[in-house]
Short mmCIF file of C-alpha atoms in Angstrom, two decimals:
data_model
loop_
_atom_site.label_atom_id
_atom_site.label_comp_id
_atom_site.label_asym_id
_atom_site.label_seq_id
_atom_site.Cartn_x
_atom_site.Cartn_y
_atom_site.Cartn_z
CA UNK A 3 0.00 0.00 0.00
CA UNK A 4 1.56 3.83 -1.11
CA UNK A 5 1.42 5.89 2.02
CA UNK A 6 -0.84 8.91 2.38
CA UNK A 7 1.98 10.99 2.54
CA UNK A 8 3.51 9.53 -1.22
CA UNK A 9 -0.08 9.99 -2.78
CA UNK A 10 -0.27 13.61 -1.54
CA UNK A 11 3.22 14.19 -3.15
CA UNK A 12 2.68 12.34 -6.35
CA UNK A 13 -0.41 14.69 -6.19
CA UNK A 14 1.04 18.02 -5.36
CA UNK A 15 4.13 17.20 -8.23
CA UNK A 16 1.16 16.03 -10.90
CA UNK A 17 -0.51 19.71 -9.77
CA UNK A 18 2.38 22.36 -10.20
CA UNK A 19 3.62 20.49 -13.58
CA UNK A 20 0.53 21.51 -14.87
CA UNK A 21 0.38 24.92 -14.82
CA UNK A 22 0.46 27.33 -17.55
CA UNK A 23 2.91 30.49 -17.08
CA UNK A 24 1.18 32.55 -19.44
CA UNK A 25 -2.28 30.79 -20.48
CA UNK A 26 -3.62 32.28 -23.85
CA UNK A 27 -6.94 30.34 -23.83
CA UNK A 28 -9.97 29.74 -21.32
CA UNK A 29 -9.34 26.04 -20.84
CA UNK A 30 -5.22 27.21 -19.58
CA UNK A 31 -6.88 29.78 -17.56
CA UNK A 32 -9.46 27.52 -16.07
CA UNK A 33 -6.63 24.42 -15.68
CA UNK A 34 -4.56 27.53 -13.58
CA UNK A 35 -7.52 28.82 -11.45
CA UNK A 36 -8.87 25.19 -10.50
CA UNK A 37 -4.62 23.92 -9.31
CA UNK A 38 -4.78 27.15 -6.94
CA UNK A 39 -8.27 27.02 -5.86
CA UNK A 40 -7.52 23.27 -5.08
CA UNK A 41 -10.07 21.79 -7.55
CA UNK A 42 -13.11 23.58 -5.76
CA UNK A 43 -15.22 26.23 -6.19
CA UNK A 44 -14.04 29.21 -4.12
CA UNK A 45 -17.51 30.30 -2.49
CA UNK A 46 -18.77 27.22 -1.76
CA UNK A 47 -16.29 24.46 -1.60
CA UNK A 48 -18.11 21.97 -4.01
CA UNK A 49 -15.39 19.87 -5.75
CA UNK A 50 -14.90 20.44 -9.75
CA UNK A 51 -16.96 17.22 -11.34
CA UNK A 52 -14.35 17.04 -14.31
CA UNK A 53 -10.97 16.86 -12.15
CA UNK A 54 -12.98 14.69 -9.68
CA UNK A 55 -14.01 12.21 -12.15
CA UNK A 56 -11.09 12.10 -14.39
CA UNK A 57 -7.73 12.83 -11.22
CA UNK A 58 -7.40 9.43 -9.33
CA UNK A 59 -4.63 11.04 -7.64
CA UNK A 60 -7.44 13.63 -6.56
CA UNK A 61 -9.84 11.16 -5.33
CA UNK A 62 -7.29 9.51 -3.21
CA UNK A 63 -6.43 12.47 -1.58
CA UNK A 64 -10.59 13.37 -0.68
CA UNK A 65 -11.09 9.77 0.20
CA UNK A 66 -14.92 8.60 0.36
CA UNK A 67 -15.66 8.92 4.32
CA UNK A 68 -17.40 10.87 4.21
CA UNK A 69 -18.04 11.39 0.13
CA UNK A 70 -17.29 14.58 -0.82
CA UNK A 71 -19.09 17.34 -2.78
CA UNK A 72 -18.83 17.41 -6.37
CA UNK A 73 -20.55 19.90 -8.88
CA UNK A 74 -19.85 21.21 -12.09
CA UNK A 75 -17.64 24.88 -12.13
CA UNK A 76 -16.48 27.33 -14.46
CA UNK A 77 -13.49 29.99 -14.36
CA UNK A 78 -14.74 33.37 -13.74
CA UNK A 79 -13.72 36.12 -15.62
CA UNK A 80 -13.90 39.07 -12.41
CA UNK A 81 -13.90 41.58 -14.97
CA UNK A 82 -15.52 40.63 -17.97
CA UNK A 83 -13.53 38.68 -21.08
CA UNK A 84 -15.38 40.96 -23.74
CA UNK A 85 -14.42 44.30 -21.94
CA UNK A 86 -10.56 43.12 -21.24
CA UNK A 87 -10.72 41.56 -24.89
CA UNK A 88 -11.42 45.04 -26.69
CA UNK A 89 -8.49 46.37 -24.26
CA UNK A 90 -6.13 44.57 -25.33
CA UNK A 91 -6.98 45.22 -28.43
CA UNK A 92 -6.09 48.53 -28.93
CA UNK A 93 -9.76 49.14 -29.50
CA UNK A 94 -9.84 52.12 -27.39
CA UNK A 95 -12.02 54.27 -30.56
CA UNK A 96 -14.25 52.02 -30.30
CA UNK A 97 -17.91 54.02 -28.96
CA UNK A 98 -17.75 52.34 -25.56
CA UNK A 99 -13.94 52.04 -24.20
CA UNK A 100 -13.66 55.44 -22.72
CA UNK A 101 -16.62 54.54 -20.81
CA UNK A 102 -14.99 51.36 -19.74
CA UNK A 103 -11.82 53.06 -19.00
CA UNK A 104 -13.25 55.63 -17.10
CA UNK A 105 -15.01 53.11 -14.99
CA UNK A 106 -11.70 51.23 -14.16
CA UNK A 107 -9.59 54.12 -13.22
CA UNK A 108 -11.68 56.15 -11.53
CA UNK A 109 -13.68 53.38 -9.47
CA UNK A 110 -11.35 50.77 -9.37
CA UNK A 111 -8.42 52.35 -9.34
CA UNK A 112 -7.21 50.20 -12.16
CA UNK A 113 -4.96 50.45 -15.22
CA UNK A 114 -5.83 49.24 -18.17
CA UNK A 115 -2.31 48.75 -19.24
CA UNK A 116 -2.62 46.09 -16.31
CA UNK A 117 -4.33 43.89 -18.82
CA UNK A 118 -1.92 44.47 -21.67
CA UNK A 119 1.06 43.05 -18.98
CA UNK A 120 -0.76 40.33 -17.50
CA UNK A 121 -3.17 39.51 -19.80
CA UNK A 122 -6.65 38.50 -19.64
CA UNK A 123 -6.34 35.14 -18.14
CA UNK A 124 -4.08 36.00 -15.27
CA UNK A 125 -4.73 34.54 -11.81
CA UNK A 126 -5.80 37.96 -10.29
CA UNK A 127 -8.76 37.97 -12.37
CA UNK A 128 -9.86 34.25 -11.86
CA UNK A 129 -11.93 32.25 -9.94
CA UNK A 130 -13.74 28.75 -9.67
CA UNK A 131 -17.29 28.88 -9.18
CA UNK A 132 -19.98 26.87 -9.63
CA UNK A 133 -21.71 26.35 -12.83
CA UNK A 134 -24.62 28.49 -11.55
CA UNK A 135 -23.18 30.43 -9.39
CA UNK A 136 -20.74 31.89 -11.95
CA UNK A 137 -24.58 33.70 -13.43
CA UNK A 138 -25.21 34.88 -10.34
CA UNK A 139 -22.19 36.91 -10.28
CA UNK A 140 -22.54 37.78 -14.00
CA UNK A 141 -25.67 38.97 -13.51
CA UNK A 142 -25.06 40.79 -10.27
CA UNK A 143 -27.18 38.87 -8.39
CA UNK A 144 -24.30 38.27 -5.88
CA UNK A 145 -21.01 39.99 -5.09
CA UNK A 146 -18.19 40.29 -2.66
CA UNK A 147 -17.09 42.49 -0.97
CA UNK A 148 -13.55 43.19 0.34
CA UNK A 149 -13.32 43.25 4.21
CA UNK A 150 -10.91 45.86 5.61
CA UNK A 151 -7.67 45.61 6.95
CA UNK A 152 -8.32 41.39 6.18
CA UNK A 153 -5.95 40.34 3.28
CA UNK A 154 -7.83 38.05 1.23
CA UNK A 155 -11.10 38.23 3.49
CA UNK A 156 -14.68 38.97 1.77
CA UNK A 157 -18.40 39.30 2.77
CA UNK A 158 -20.98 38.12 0.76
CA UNK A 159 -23.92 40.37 -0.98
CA UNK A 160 -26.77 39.22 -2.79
CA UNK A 161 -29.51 41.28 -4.43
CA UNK A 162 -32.51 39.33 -2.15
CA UNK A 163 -31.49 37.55 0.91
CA UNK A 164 -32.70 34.11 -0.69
CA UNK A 165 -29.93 34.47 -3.54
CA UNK A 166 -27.62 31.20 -3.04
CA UNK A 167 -28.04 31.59 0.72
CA UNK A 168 -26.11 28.36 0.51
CA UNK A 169 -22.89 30.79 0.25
CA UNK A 170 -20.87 31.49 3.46
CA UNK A 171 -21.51 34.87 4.60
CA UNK A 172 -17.75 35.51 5.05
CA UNK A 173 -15.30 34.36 2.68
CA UNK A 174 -11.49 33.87 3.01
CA UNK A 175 -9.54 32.87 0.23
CA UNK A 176 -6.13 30.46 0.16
CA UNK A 177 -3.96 29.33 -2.41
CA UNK A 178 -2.79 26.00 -2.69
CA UNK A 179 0.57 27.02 -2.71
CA UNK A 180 1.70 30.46 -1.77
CA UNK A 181 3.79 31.33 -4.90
CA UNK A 182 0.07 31.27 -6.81
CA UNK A 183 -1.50 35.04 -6.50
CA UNK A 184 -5.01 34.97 -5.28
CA UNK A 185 -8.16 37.03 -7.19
CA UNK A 186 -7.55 40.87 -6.90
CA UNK A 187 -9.67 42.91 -4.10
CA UNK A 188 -9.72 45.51 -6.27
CA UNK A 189 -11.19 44.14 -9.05
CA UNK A 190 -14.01 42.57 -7.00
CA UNK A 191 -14.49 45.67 -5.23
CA UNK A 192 -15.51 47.52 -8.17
CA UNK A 193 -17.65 44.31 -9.31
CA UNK A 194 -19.26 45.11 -5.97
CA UNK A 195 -19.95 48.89 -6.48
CA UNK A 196 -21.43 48.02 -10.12
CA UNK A 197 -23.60 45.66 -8.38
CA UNK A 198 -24.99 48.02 -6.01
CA UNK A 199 -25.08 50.93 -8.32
CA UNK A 200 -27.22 48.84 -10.74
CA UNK A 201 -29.65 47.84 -7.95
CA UNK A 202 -30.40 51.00 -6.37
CA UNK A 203 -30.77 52.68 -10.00
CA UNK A 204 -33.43 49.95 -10.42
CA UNK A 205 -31.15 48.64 -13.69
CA UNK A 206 -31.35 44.94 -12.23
CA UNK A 207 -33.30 43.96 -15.48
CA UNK A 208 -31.49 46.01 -18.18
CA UNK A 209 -28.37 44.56 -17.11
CA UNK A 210 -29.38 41.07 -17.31
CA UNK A 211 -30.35 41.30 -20.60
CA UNK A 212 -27.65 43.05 -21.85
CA UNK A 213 -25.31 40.76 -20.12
CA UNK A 214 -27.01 37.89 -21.90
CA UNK A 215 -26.81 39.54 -24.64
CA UNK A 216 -22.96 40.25 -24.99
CA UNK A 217 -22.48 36.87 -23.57
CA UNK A 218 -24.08 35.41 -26.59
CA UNK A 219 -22.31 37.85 -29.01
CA UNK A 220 -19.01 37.34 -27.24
CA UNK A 221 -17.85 40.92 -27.87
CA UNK A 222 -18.88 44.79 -26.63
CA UNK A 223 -21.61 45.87 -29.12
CA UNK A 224 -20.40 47.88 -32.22
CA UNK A 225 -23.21 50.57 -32.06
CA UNK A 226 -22.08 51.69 -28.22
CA UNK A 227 -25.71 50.62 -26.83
CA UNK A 228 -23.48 48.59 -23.94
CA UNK A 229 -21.75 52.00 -23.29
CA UNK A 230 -25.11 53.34 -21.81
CA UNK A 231 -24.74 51.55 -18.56
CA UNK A 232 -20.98 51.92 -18.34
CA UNK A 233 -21.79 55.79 -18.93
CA UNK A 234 -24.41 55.58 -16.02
CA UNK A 235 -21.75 53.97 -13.73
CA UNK A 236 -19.47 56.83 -14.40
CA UNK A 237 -21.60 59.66 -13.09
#
């Protein structure tokens, strides 16, 4: 029989061999955010289905007493693949990127040349979530929000108290090893303040739809109609 201690080795070894320095595509990205989040969502804990099914190593290392609890996840983009996207590039004439870069700087106290170093896919804008839960935050139906003066330390928000109240109220996020950098507070803090913003404005349904909407297209829209909200945002 292979010790506990050999599996979790083989295991750990197996784990860091995969990872992708630079990843240039969502499955890389989502490979990356799913060694450091430890194959498990980061709100809730729920193992990822794929890695559980298809990692013996992994299963070894859970063990079956009791079972543990598998769902299906996604990577999370914190800030949104189509906005980064048109970023990157070098699409700033387009109708809607000053809007967009408006919002980052002055809210978030980001810079968008950030995403042209790092890229789109870096770990401080990734997350495992559930398959579900991953529309919830989409669709600003949940948030988090950074706790102060507690590195890595969140609370939960949701638009109506009944919104995956399966979620921990408080959140603290670890790394499975300490050289992998964890999502960025600031980018979830303005994720937060857009989520709020658009809830008191009462713009809970346009956003939806238009959320939907550029999910399905995949890309900012061409005529500046997504700039609207942005613009609102900005004032």
């Amino acid at each position: 029989m292979i010790p506990q201690s050999s599996r979790v080795d083989r295991f750990q070894s197996q784990r860091s061999n995969s990872v992708t320095s630079t990843p240039a595509t969502y499955s890389e990205a989502k490979s990356n955010a799913l060694i450091r989040d430890n194959y498990r969502c980061m709100l809730t804990g729920k193992i990822d289905a794929t890695a559980y099914i298809y990692r013996p190593a992994l299963r070894e290392q859970l063990g079956n007493n009791p079972p543990p609890d598998v769902d299906d996840t996604e990577c999370w983009h914190i800030l949104p693949e189509y906005v980064i996207s048109g970023i990157q590039n070098n699409q700033e004439n387009r109708i809607d990127c000053p809007a967009i870069l408006k919002v980052l700087e002055r809210f978030g106290g980001i810079s968008h040349h950030e995403f042209n170093e790092h890229g789109l896919h870096h770990w401080s804008n990734l997350m495992t979530v559930q398959l579900d839960l991953r529309l919830n935050l989409d669709r600003l139906g949940v948030w988090l929000d950074p706790v102060k003066g507690l590195e890595n330390t969140y609370t939960i928000g949701r638009r109506h108290p009944g919104i995956r109240s399966d979620v921990p109220a408080t959140i603290i996020f670890t790394a499975s090893a300490p050289t992998l950098p964890l999502p960025d507070r600031r980018y979830l803090a303005l994720h937060a303040a857009c989520a709020r913003v658009v809830h008191l404005s009462g713009a809970s349904e346009a956003i939806s739809l238009l959320i939907d909407e550029q999910a399905r297209i995949g890309a900012l829209l061409e005529d500046g109609s997504s700039a609207e909200l942005l613009g609102h945002l900005c004032m």
